Coordinates of C-alpha atoms and ligand atoms in Angstrom, one line a residue:
X93 CA -21.4 79.6 -130.1
X94 CA -24.2 79.5 -127.5
X95 CA -23.3 81.3 -124.3
X96 CA -24.8 80.5 -120.9
X97 CA -24.8 82.5 -117.7
X98 CA -25.0 80.2 -114.7
X99 CA -25.9 81.7 -111.3
X100 CA -25.4 79.9 -108.1
X101 CA -23.7 80.7 -104.7
X102 CA -22.7 77.0 -104.3
X103 CA -19.3 76.6 -105.9
X104 CA -19.8 72.8 -106.2
X105 CA -23.2 73.1 -107.9
X106 CA -21.8 75.7 -110.2
X107 CA -18.9 73.5 -111.2
X108 CA -21.0 70.5 -111.9
X109 CA -23.4 72.4 -114.2
X110 CA -20.6 74.2 -115.9
X111 CA -18.8 70.9 -116.6
X112 CA -22.0 69.5 -118.0
X113 CA -22.6 72.3 -120.4
X114 CA -19.0 72.8 -121.5
X115 CA -19.0 69.1 -122.1
X116 CA -21.8 69.7 -124.6
X117 CA -19.9 72.4 -126.4
X118 CA -21.5 75.4 -124.9
X119 CA -19.7 78.5 -123.6
X120 CA -20.3 79.2 -120.0
X121 CA -20.0 82.2 -117.8
X122 CA -20.7 82.1 -114.0
X123 CA -22.0 84.5 -111.4
X124 CA -22.3 83.9 -107.6
X125 CA -25.5 85.9 -106.9
X126 CA -28.2 87.9 -108.7
X127 CA -26.4 91.2 -108.5
X128 CA -23.2 89.7 -110.0
X129 CA -25.3 88.1 -112.7
X130 CA -27.0 91.3 -113.7
X131 CA -23.7 93.2 -113.9
X132 CA -22.2 90.5 -116.1
X133 CA -25.2 90.1 -118.3
X134 CA -25.4 93.9 -118.9
X135 CA -21.9 93.8 -120.2
X136 CA -22.2 90.7 -122.3
X137 CA -25.7 89.3 -122.6
X138 CA -25.8 85.5 -122.7
X139 CA -28.1 83.3 -124.9
X140 CA -29.7 81.7 -121.8
X141 CA -29.5 82.2 -118.0
X142 CA -29.9 79.3 -115.5
X143 CA -30.2 80.5 -112.0
X144 CA -30.5 79.1 -108.5
X145 CA -33.1 80.8 -106.2
X146 CA -31.7 81.0 -102.7
X147 CA -28.6 83.2 -102.9
X148 CA -27.1 86.1 -100.9
X149 CA -27.2 89.8 -102.0
X150 CA -29.9 89.3 -104.7
X151 CA -31.9 86.0 -104.9
X152 CA -33.2 84.3 -108.0
X153 CA -36.7 85.7 -107.8
X154 CA -35.5 89.3 -107.6
X155 CA -32.9 88.6 -110.3
X156 CA -35.7 87.3 -112.6
X157 CA -37.9 90.3 -111.9
X158 CA -35.0 92.7 -112.7
X159 CA -34.1 90.6 -115.7
X160 CA -37.6 90.9 -117.2
X161 CA -37.7 94.6 -116.6
X162 CA -34.4 95.1 -118.5
X163 CA -35.1 96.0 -122.1
X164 CA -32.1 94.0 -123.6
X165 CA -32.2 91.1 -121.2
X166 CA -36.0 90.3 -121.1
X167 CA -35.9 88.4 -124.4
X168 CA -33.2 86.0 -123.1
X169 CA -34.7 82.7 -121.8
X170 CA -34.5 82.4 -118.0
X171 CA -34.5 79.0 -116.3
X172 CA -34.7 78.3 -112.6
X173 CA -32.7 75.5 -111.2
X174 CA -33.4 75.1 -107.5
X175 CA -33.1 72.6 -104.6
X176 CA -34.6 74.7 -101.9
X177 CA -37.7 76.3 -103.4
X178 CA -39.4 73.2 -104.8
X179 CA -43.1 73.3 -104.3
X180 CA -45.9 74.2 -106.8
X181 CA -46.3 77.7 -105.5
X182 CA -42.6 78.4 -105.9
X183 CA -42.9 77.2 -109.5
X184 CA -46.0 79.3 -110.1
X185 CA -44.2 82.5 -108.8
X186 CA -41.1 81.7 -110.9
X187 CA -43.1 81.3 -114.1
X188 CA -45.2 84.3 -113.4
X189 CA -42.0 86.3 -113.2
X190 CA -41.3 85.3 -116.8
X191 CA -39.1 82.2 -116.5
X192 CA -39.5 79.6 -119.2
X193 CA -38.7 76.6 -117.1
X194 CA -38.5 75.6 -113.4
X195 CA -36.3 72.6 -112.8
X196 CA -35.8 70.9 -109.4
X197 CA -32.2 70.1 -108.4
X198 CA -30.6 67.7 -108.8
X199 CA -31.8 66.8 -112.3
X200 CA -30.4 64.0 -114.4
X201 CA -27.8 65.5 -116.8
X202 CA -29.5 64.1 -119.8
X203 CA -32.9 65.6 -118.8
X204 CA -31.3 68.9 -118.1
X205 CA -29.6 69.1 -121.5
X206 CA -32.8 67.9 -123.2
X207 CA -34.8 70.6 -121.5
X208 CA -32.3 73.3 -122.6
X209 CA -32.3 72.0 -126.2
X210 CA -36.1 71.9 -126.2
X211 CA -36.3 75.5 -125.0
X212 CA -33.9 76.7 -127.8
X213 CA -35.8 74.7 -130.4
X214 CA -39.2 75.9 -129.4
X215 CA -37.9 79.5 -129.3
X216 CA -36.5 79.0 -132.8
X217 CA -39.7 77.7 -134.4
X218 CA -41.8 80.2 -132.4
X219 CA -43.6 77.6 -130.3
X220 CA -42.2 79.2 -127.2
X221 CA -42.5 82.9 -126.6
X222 CA -40.8 84.3 -123.6
X223 CA -43.6 85.2 -121.4
X224 CA -43.7 88.9 -120.7
X225 CA -44.6 89.2 -117.0
X226 CA -47.5 91.5 -116.3
X227 CA -46.5 94.8 -115.1
X228 CA -47.4 93.9 -111.6
X229 CA -47.6 96.5 -109.0
X230 CA -44.6 96.4 -106.7
X231 CA -46.7 95.6 -103.6
X232 CA -48.4 92.7 -105.3
X233 CA -45.1 91.2 -106.4
X234 CA -43.7 91.8 -102.9
X235 CA -46.6 90.1 -101.3
X236 CA -46.2 87.0 -103.4
X237 CA -42.5 87.1 -102.9
X238 CA -42.8 87.5 -99.1
X239 CA -45.2 84.6 -99.0
X240 CA -42.7 82.3 -100.7
X241 CA -39.9 83.7 -98.5
X242 CA -41.9 83.1 -95.2
X243 CA -42.8 79.6 -96.3
X244 CA -39.2 79.0 -97.0
X245 CA -38.2 80.4 -93.6
X246 CA -40.8 78.1 -92.0
X247 CA -39.3 75.1 -93.8
X248 CA -35.9 76.2 -92.8
X249 CA -37.1 76.5 -89.2
X250 CA -38.2 72.9 -89.2
X251 CA -34.9 71.9 -90.7
X252 CA -33.1 73.9 -88.1
X253 CA -35.2 72.3 -85.4
X254 CA -34.3 68.9 -86.6
X255 CA -30.6 69.8 -86.9
X256 CA -30.8 71.1 -83.4
X257 CA -32.2 67.8 -82.2
X258 CA -29.3 66.0 -83.9
X259 CA -26.9 68.4 -82.4
X260 CA -28.4 67.7 -79.0
X261 CA -27.8 64.0 -79.4
X262 CA -24.3 64.5 -80.6
X263 CA -23.6 67.0 -77.8
X264 CA -25.0 64.5 -75.3
X265 CA -22.9 61.9 -76.8
X266 CA -19.7 63.9 -76.5
X267 CA -20.3 65.1 -72.9
X268 CA -22.5 62.6 -71.1
X269 CA -20.6 59.5 -72.3
X270 CA -17.3 60.7 -70.9
X271 CA -18.4 60.1 -67.3
X272 CA -17.9 56.5 -66.3
X273 CA -21.2 54.8 -65.5
X274 CA -22.2 51.2 -64.9
X275 CA -22.8 49.5 -68.3
X276 CA -26.5 49.0 -68.0
X277 CA -27.1 52.6 -66.8
X278 CA -25.0 53.9 -69.6
X279 CA -27.0 52.0 -72.3
X280 CA -30.2 53.1 -70.7
X281 CA -29.2 56.8 -70.9
X282 CA -28.0 56.4 -74.5
X283 CA -31.3 54.9 -75.6
X284 CA -33.3 57.4 -73.6
X285 CA -31.5 60.3 -75.2
X286 CA -32.0 58.8 -78.7
X287 CA -35.7 58.4 -78.1
X288 CA -36.3 61.8 -76.4
X289 CA -34.1 64.0 -78.6
X290 CA -34.8 62.4 -82.0
X291 CA -38.5 61.7 -81.4
X292 CA -38.2 58.0 -82.2
X293 CA -40.9 55.7 -80.9
X294 CA -38.6 53.1 -79.3
X295 CA -35.0 52.0 -79.1
X296 CA -33.3 48.8 -78.1
X297 CA -29.7 47.6 -77.4
X298 CA -28.6 44.1 -78.3
X299 CA -25.4 43.0 -76.6
X300 CA -23.2 40.6 -78.6
X301 CA -21.8 37.6 -76.7
X302 CA -18.6 36.5 -78.4
X303 CA -18.6 33.1 -76.9
X304 CA -22.0 32.0 -78.1
X305 CA -21.9 34.3 -81.1
X306 CA -25.4 35.5 -80.3
X307 CA -27.1 38.9 -79.6
X308 CA -29.2 39.3 -76.5
X309 CA -31.5 42.1 -75.8
X310 CA -30.0 44.1 -72.9
X311 CA -32.1 47.2 -72.7
X312 CA -35.2 48.6 -74.4
X313 CA -36.8 52.0 -74.0
X314 CA -40.6 52.6 -73.8
X315 CA -41.4 49.1 -72.6
X316 CA -42.6 48.0 -69.2
X317 CA -40.4 45.6 -67.2
X318 CA -42.6 42.6 -68.0
X319 CA -42.6 43.5 -71.7
X320 CA -38.9 43.8 -71.6
X321 CA -38.5 40.4 -70.0
X322 CA -40.8 38.9 -72.6
X323 CA -38.8 40.6 -75.4
X324 CA -35.6 39.3 -73.9
X325 CA -36.9 35.8 -74.3
X326 CA -38.1 36.3 -77.8
X327 CA -35.4 38.4 -79.3
X328 CA -32.2 36.4 -79.5
X329 CA -30.3 36.4 -82.8
X330 CA -27.3 34.6 -84.1
X331 CA -24.5 36.5 -85.8
X332 CA -25.2 36.6 -89.5
X333 CA -28.9 35.6 -89.1
X334 CA -31.2 37.5 -91.4
X335 CA -34.3 37.1 -89.2
X336 CA -34.7 40.2 -87.1
X337 CA -31.8 42.0 -89.0
X338 CA -29.7 42.5 -85.8
X339 CA -27.5 39.5 -86.6
X340 CA -27.1 40.7 -90.2
X341 CA -26.1 44.3 -89.1
X342 CA -23.6 42.8 -86.7
X343 CA -22.1 40.6 -89.4
X344 CA -21.9 43.4 -92.0
X345 CA -20.8 46.0 -89.4
X346 CA -22.8 48.5 -91.5
X347 CA -25.9 50.5 -90.5
X348 CA -29.2 49.5 -92.1
X349 CA -32.5 51.4 -92.7
X350 CA -35.8 49.6 -92.9
X351 CA -38.3 51.9 -94.6
X352 CA -41.4 49.8 -94.1
X353 CA -41.2 47.0 -91.6
X354 CA -44.4 45.3 -92.8
X355 CA -43.0 44.7 -96.3
X356 CA -39.8 43.1 -95.1
X357 CA -40.0 39.3 -94.4
X358 CA -36.9 39.5 -92.2
X359 CA -38.7 41.8 -89.7
X360 CA -39.9 40.1 -86.6
X361 CA -43.3 41.5 -85.9
X362 CA -43.9 41.9 -82.2
X363 CA -44.9 45.5 -82.1
X364 CA -47.4 46.3 -84.9
X365 CA -47.1 50.1 -84.3
X366 CA -43.6 50.2 -85.6
X367 CA -43.2 51.0 -89.3
X368 CA -39.6 51.9 -89.9
X369 CA -36.3 51.1 -88.3
X370 CA -32.6 52.0 -88.2
X371 CA -30.0 49.5 -86.9
X372 CA -26.4 50.6 -86.2
X373 CA -23.5 48.4 -85.0
X374 CA -21.6 49.3 -81.9
X375 CA -17.9 48.6 -82.5
X376 CA -14.8 49.3 -80.5
X377 CA -11.4 48.9 -82.1
X378 CA -12.7 46.2 -84.5
X379 CA -14.5 44.4 -81.7
X380 CA -18.3 44.1 -82.1
X381 CA -20.0 45.0 -78.9
X382 CA -23.6 45.1 -80.0
X383 CA -26.3 46.7 -82.1
X384 CA -28.5 49.7 -81.4
X385 CA -31.9 49.6 -83.1
X386 CA -34.3 52.5 -83.3
X387 CA -37.9 52.5 -84.4
X388 CA -40.5 54.9 -85.7
X389 CA -44.3 54.6 -86.0
X390 CA -44.0 56.3 -89.4
X391 CA -42.7 54.6 -92.6
X392 CA -39.5 56.1 -94.1
X393 CA -38.6 58.0 -90.9
X394 CA -34.9 57.4 -91.1
X395 CA -32.6 59.4 -93.4
X396 CA -28.9 59.2 -94.2
X397 CA -28.4 62.1 -91.7
X398 CA -30.0 60.1 -88.9
X399 CA -27.7 57.2 -89.8
X400 CA -24.6 59.4 -89.7
X401 CA -25.6 60.9 -86.4
X402 CA -26.5 57.6 -84.9
X403 CA -23.2 56.1 -86.1
X404 CA -21.3 58.9 -84.3
X405 CA -23.4 58.2 -81.2
X406 CA -22.8 54.5 -81.5
X407 CA -19.0 55.1 -81.7
X408 CA -19.1 57.2 -78.6
X409 CA -21.3 54.7 -76.8
X410 CA -18.7 52.0 -77.7
X411 CA -15.9 54.0 -76.2
X412 CA -17.9 54.7 -73.1
X413 CA -18.8 51.1 -72.8
X414 CA -15.2 50.1 -73.1
X415 CA -14.3 52.6 -70.4
X416 CA -17.1 51.3 -68.2
X417 CA -15.9 47.7 -68.8
X418 CA -12.4 48.6 -67.8
X419 CA -13.6 50.5 -64.8
X420 CA -15.8 47.6 -63.7
X421 CA -12.9 45.2 -64.2
X422 CA -10.6 47.4 -62.2
X423 CA -13.2 47.8 -59.5
X424 CA -13.6 44.0 -59.4
X425 CA -9.9 43.6 -59.2
X426 CA -9.7 46.1 -56.4
X427 CA -12.5 44.2 -54.5
X428 CA -10.7 40.9 -55.1
X429 CA -7.4 42.4 -53.8
X430 CA -9.3 43.8 -50.8
X431 CA -10.9 40.4 -50.1
X432 CA -7.5 38.7 -50.5
X433 CA -5.9 41.1 -48.0
X434 CA -8.8 40.5 -45.6
X435 CA -8.5 36.7 -46.0
X436 CA -4.7 36.9 -45.6
X437 CA -5.1 39.1 -42.5
X438 CA -7.6 36.6 -41.1
X439 CA -5.2 33.7 -41.8
X440 CA -2.4 35.6 -40.1
X441 CA -4.7 36.3 -37.1
X442 CA -5.5 32.6 -36.9
X443 CA -1.8 31.7 -37.2
X444 CA -1.1 34.2 -34.5
X445 CA -3.8 32.7 -32.3
X446 CA -2.5 29.2 -33.0
X447 CA 1.1 30.3 -32.2
X448 CA -0.1 31.9 -29.0
X449 CA -2.1 28.7 -28.1
X450 CA 0.9 26.6 -28.9
X451 CA 3.0 28.8 -26.8
X452 CA 0.6 28.4 -23.9
X453 CA 0.5 24.7 -24.4
X454 CA 4.3 24.6 -24.3
X455 CA 4.4 26.5 -21.1
X456 CA 1.8 24.1 -19.7
X457 CA 3.9 21.2 -20.9
X458 CA 7.0 22.5 -19.2
X459 CA 5.1 22.8 -15.9
X460 CA 3.5 19.4 -16.6
X461 CA 6.8 17.8 -17.3
X462 CA 8.2 19.4 -14.2
X463 CA 5.5 17.8 -12.2
X464 CA 5.4 14.5 -14.1
X465 CA 9.2 14.1 -13.9
X466 CA 9.4 15.0 -10.2
X467 CA 6.8 12.5 -9.1
X468 CA 8.6 9.4 -10.4
X469 CA 12.0 10.9 -9.5
X470 CA 11.0 11.4 -5.9
X471 CA 9.5 7.9 -5.7
X472 CA 12.8 6.5 -7.2
X473 CA 14.8 8.6 -4.7
X474 CA 12.7 7.3 -1.8
X475 CA 12.9 3.7 -3.0
X476 CA 16.7 3.9 -3.2
X477 CA 16.9 5.3 0.3
X478 CA 14.7 2.4 1.5
X479 CA 16.9 -0.1 -0.3
X480 CA 19.8 1.3 1.7
X481 CA 18.1 1.8 5.0
X482 CA 14.9 -0.3 4.9
X483 CA 14.3 -3.8 5.9
X484 CA 15.7 -6.5 3.5
X485 CA 12.4 -8.4 3.4
X486 CA 10.9 -5.4 1.6
X487 CA 13.6 -5.0 -0.9
X488 CA 11.6 -6.9 -3.6
X489 CA 8.8 -4.3 -3.3
X490 CA 11.2 -1.4 -3.4
X491 CA 12.9 -2.8 -6.5
X492 CA 9.5 -3.3 -8.1
X493 CA 8.6 0.3 -7.5
X494 CA 12.0 1.4 -8.8
X495 CA 11.4 -0.6 -12.0
X496 CA 7.9 0.8 -12.5
X497 CA 8.8 4.4 -12.0
X498 CA 11.9 4.2 -14.1
X499 CA 9.8 2.7 -16.9
X500 CA 7.4 5.6 -16.5
X501 CA 10.2 8.1 -16.8
X502 CA 11.5 6.3 -19.8
X503 CA 8.1 6.4 -21.6
X504 CA 7.8 10.1 -21.0
X505 CA 11.3 10.9 -22.3
X506 CA 10.6 8.7 -25.3
X507 CA 7.4 10.4 -26.2
X508 CA 9.0 13.8 -26.2
X509 CA 11.8 12.5 -28.4
X510 CA 9.3 10.8 -30.7
X511 CA 7.4 13.9 -31.4
X512 CA 10.5 16.0 -32.0
X513 CA 11.8 13.3 -34.4
X514 CA 8.5 13.3 -36.3
X515 CA 8.8 17.1 -36.5
X516 CA 12.3 17.0 -37.8
X517 CA 11.3 14.4 -40.4
X518 CA 14.0 12.0 -39.1
X519 CA 11.4 9.3 -38.5
X520 CA 11.6 7.0 -41.5
X521 CA 8.5 5.1 -42.4
X522 CA 9.0 1.7 -43.9
X523 CA 5.8 0.5 -45.4
X524 CA 5.3 -3.3 -45.8
X525 CA 2.5 -5.8 -45.7
X526 CA 1.7 -6.2 -42.1
X527 CA -0.6 -8.8 -40.4
X528 CA -2.6 -6.6 -38.1
X529 CA -4.3 -9.5 -36.3
X530 CA -0.9 -10.9 -35.3
X531 CA 0.4 -7.5 -34.3
X532 CA -2.6 -6.9 -32.1
X533 CA -2.3 -10.4 -30.6
X534 CA 1.2 -9.5 -29.5
X535 CA 0.0 -6.1 -28.1
X536 CA -2.7 -7.8 -26.1
X537 CA -0.2 -10.3 -24.6
X538 CA 2.0 -7.4 -23.5
X539 CA -0.8 -5.5 -21.8
X540 CA -3.0 -8.2 -20.4
X541 CA -1.4 -8.0 -17.0
X542 CA -1.7 -4.2 -16.9
X543 CA -5.5 -4.6 -17.5
X544 CA -5.8 -7.4 -15.0
X545 CA -4.0 -5.3 -12.4
X546 CA -6.7 -2.7 -12.8
X547 CA -9.4 -5.3 -12.6
X548 CA -10.4 -4.7 -16.3
X549 CA -11.2 -7.3 -18.9
X550 CA -9.2 -7.1 -22.1
X551 CA -10.8 -8.8 -25.2
X552 CA -9.8 -9.2 -28.7
X553 CA -12.1 -9.9 -31.7
X554 CA -10.0 -10.4 -34.8
X555 CA -11.7 -10.7 -38.2
X556 CA -10.9 -14.0 -39.9
X557 CA -8.9 -13.9 -43.1
X558 CA -8.1 -10.3 -42.5
X559 CA -6.1 -8.8 -45.4
X560 CA -2.6 -7.5 -44.8
X561 CA -2.3 -3.8 -44.3
X562 CA 0.4 -1.5 -45.8
X563 CA 2.1 -0.1 -42.8
X564 CA 5.3 0.5 -40.8
X565 CA 5.0 -2.3 -38.3
X566 CA 6.8 -0.6 -35.5
X567 CA 5.0 2.7 -35.8
X568 CA 1.6 1.1 -36.0
X569 CA 2.5 -1.0 -33.0
X570 CA 3.3 2.3 -31.2
X571 CA 0.0 3.8 -32.2
X572 CA -2.0 0.8 -31.0
X573 CA 0.0 0.6 -27.8
X574 CA -0.8 4.3 -27.1
X575 CA -4.5 3.8 -27.7
X576 CA -4.6 0.6 -25.6
X577 CA -2.6 2.1 -22.7
X578 CA -4.9 5.2 -22.7
X579 CA -8.0 3.0 -22.7
X580 CA -6.7 1.0 -19.7
X581 CA -5.4 4.1 -17.9
X582 CA -8.6 6.1 -18.2
X583 CA -11.1 3.2 -17.5
X584 CA -11.8 2.3 -14.0
X585 CA -14.3 -0.5 -14.4
X586 CA -15.5 -2.7 -17.1
X587 CA -12.9 -3.4 -19.8
X588 CA -11.3 -2.9 -23.1
X589 CA -12.0 -4.5 -26.4
X590 CA -9.9 -4.5 -29.5
X591 CA -11.2 -5.5 -32.9
X592 CA -10.3 -5.4 -36.6
X593 CA -12.6 -4.6 -39.5
X594 CA -13.1 -3.3 -43.1
X595 CA -14.8 -0.3 -44.5
X596 CA -15.4 1.3 -47.9
X597 CA -15.6 5.1 -48.1
X598 CA -15.8 6.9 -51.5
X599 CA -14.8 3.7 -53.3
X600 CA -11.8 3.5 -51.1
X601 CA -11.2 0.3 -49.2
X602 CA -9.9 0.7 -45.6
X603 CA -8.7 -1.8 -43.0
X604 CA -9.4 -0.7 -39.5
X605 CA -8.4 -1.5 -35.9
X606 CA -10.4 -0.2 -33.0
X607 CA -9.8 0.1 -29.3
X608 CA -13.0 0.5 -27.3
X609 CA -13.3 1.0 -23.6
X610 CA -16.1 1.4 -21.0
X611 CA -14.3 4.5 -19.5
X612 CA -15.6 8.0 -18.8
X613 CA -16.0 9.0 -22.5
X614 CA -14.8 12.2 -23.9
X615 CA -16.6 15.6 -23.9
X616 CA -17.1 17.5 -27.1
X617 CA -14.8 20.2 -25.8
X618 CA -12.0 17.6 -25.3
X619 CA -12.8 16.0 -28.7
X620 CA -11.9 19.2 -30.5
X621 CA -8.4 19.2 -29.0
X622 CA -7.5 15.6 -28.3
X623 CA -5.0 15.3 -31.1
X624 CA -3.3 18.6 -30.3
X625 CA 0.1 18.4 -28.7
X626 CA 0.4 18.5 -24.9
X627 CA -3.4 18.6 -24.6
X628 CA -4.6 16.7 -21.6
X629 CA -8.3 16.4 -21.1
X630 CA -10.9 15.8 -18.4
X631 CA -10.1 12.0 -18.1
X632 CA -6.5 12.7 -17.3
X633 CA -7.4 15.2 -14.6
X634 CA -9.9 12.7 -13.0
X635 CA -7.6 9.8 -13.1
X636 CA -4.2 9.6 -11.5
X637 CA -2.7 8.4 -14.8
X638 CA 0.5 10.2 -15.6
X639 CA 1.1 11.4 -19.2
X640 CA 2.4 14.2 -21.4
X641 CA -0.6 15.0 -23.7
X642 CA 1.6 13.9 -26.6
X643 CA 0.4 10.3 -27.2
X644 CA -2.6 11.1 -29.5
X645 CA -0.6 13.8 -31.3
X646 CA 2.1 11.2 -32.0
X647 CA -0.6 8.8 -33.2
X648 CA -2.1 11.4 -35.6
X649 CA 1.4 12.2 -37.0
X650 CA 2.1 8.6 -37.6
X651 CA -1.3 8.0 -39.3
X652 CA -0.7 11.0 -41.5
X653 CA 2.6 9.5 -42.6
X654 CA 0.6 6.4 -43.6
X655 CA -1.9 8.5 -45.5
X656 CA -4.3 6.9 -43.1
X657 CA -6.6 8.3 -40.5
X658 CA -7.4 8.2 -36.8
X659 CA -10.9 8.9 -35.5
X660 CA -12.7 8.8 -32.2
X661 CA -16.3 8.1 -31.3
X662 CA -17.4 8.5 -27.7
X663 CA -20.5 8.8 -25.5
X664 CA -19.9 10.4 -22.1
X665 CA -20.0 8.0 -19.2
X666 CA -20.3 5.0 -21.6
X667 CA -16.9 4.8 -23.1
X668 CA -14.8 5.7 -26.2
X669 CA -13.7 4.0 -29.3
X670 CA -10.5 5.0 -31.1
X671 CA -10.1 3.7 -34.7
X672 CA -7.2 3.7 -37.0
X673 CA -7.7 3.4 -40.8
X674 CA -5.1 1.9 -43.1
X675 CA -4.8 0.9 -46.7
X676 CA -4.6 -2.8 -47.7
X677 CA -1.3 -4.0 -49.0
X678 CA -1.4 -3.8 -52.8
X679 CA -1.6 -7.6 -53.6
X680 CA -4.6 -7.8 -51.4
X681 CA -6.3 -4.7 -52.5
X682 CA -10.0 -5.5 -53.2
X683 CA -11.5 -4.2 -56.3
Ligands
ADP702 P1 -2.1 11.7 -22.3 O1 -2.7 10.4 -22.3 O2 -0.6 11.6 -22.1 O3 -2.8 12.7 -21.5 P2 -2.9 11.6 -25.0 O4 -2.5 12.5 -26.2 O5 -2.7 10.2 -25.2 O6 -2.1 12.2 -23.8 O7 -4.4 11.9 -24.7 C1 -4.9 13.2 -24.7 C2 -6.1 13.2 -23.8 O8 -7.2 12.5 -24.4 C3 -6.0 12.6 -22.5 O9 -5.4 13.5 -21.5 C4 -7.4 12.2 -22.1 O10 -8.0 13.4 -21.5 C5 -8.0 11.9 -23.4 N1 -8.1 10.5 -23.7 C6 -7.3 9.8 -24.4 N2 -7.7 8.5 -24.5 C7 -8.9 8.4 -23.8 C8 -9.8 7.4 -23.4 N3 -9.6 6.1 -23.9 N4 -10.9 7.7 -22.7 C9 -11.1 9.0 -22.2 N5 -10.2 10.0 -22.5 C10 -9.1 9.7 -23.2

């Protein structure tokens, strides 16, 4: 049976070849380096030796040289089977040492077996004679051998340099990406490192937008800001879209190498200098975040190793992006909380100021009330004394005064009670269709004398066919009385006019009643506070009219209960107009 000696330091390679040959019925012995092979062959010479070149202790070239110098072994065919020494000069040196064949690893099993069989056949029929190497001087052999070795070392250096670059990238990925950075900065750094360390021409990052299912170019390295902006407009891809390949890589979630861009119709040619490309998806816990694409000016620039390294990098980028997203979300949340706290503090400050202002108003009110109550009371006291001690012919006057001041007191007490009832919610509002024209007519009748006594005109201009309003008759009467009495009280010459009307605001139909006077008007400062409780403005100070500063606050409360409004328009020294706004009663609501 034919015996083989296989020499290789790589256990896997050895196993593969051994299985192949044993499968073809050959006997196989193995050795792990040249030295080991020589020892085994001297004991039991094989029928053929197949040897690797790069091995520790004694390499393939040295083994072959020793083999050919051995008187029993030199007639046994020697085949080189190598993956590292593969160029023509290696082959030349190998054959010059006496090898019958030089095969480059990995060879197809069929081809390998065919070669072996051919060698045996040719040896058998004498067509192949094992070449006897020239008895070269040791220095000549060593020179050739060193040349091959140095060449090999140079190649190894290049490989190591490349491996070093890859390591740099991976090192960067494992260290730099752990620090939390803003998303955009993080992606810029990742791309920058890829381009610098790997020597690629350009690199892009496409972010995936889940909502629109599209990829948008977020960052690109080695482009100017204007170029980037233009690319961002041009390079938008749908998930699954073949054009541009980004959408496809995102869909398949697998890296993709493009060896020659110009021969692939899916490539979007914008930059003609780019010839090959590598796309890797960026995925975090099943969630597609984006796609990194790298480009080279050379065709076939990307290998499986690049892909593997870039996938590792992409995974780390994904984790870093997720960290960054969480960090940004947290930051945003903290800012929101801060803003909420600030807003709440501001609200509390306003509430505090309002409370302080209300407190001040209440103190003012107490002193006002003190004054306002004392005045009618002292007049009442005096009138009563005069009734007892005065002349009977004046009694009618005293009784008149008594009546007036009692009424004044009564109004004041009622206003205070009104506002506290409104506050307690014990004032019930009974809404019903009300004829405002009629209500105002009654009001005018009641106050016509008061106006005349002050030398003022009091006019009323009702709108004909005025629709009914939805209101609480009594409460609205109270509002209009307040407005009318104010107008009369604060106007010294001219007169007061009441009128009804309609208005449409934001498709909402309103029925209005206005009380206008030719009084002093209201300053902007007063306007801002008129409807506050206990606020008494300039007009009250200038006139001798008594009051509580509650009238307009009550009017406002009542209008609020009607979901209506009260407004004021005024020009100083010309007069004021107070208007109330009410809803029409449903059956009369205009479309
Ligand atoms: P009071 O009349 O008891 O002072 P109100 O709440 O009715 O209280 O009015 C608040 C303030 O609004 C008045 O003190 C006055 O300064 C001002 N005011 C009200 N009506 C008029 C008006 N028709 N013309 C000028 N000022 C007015």
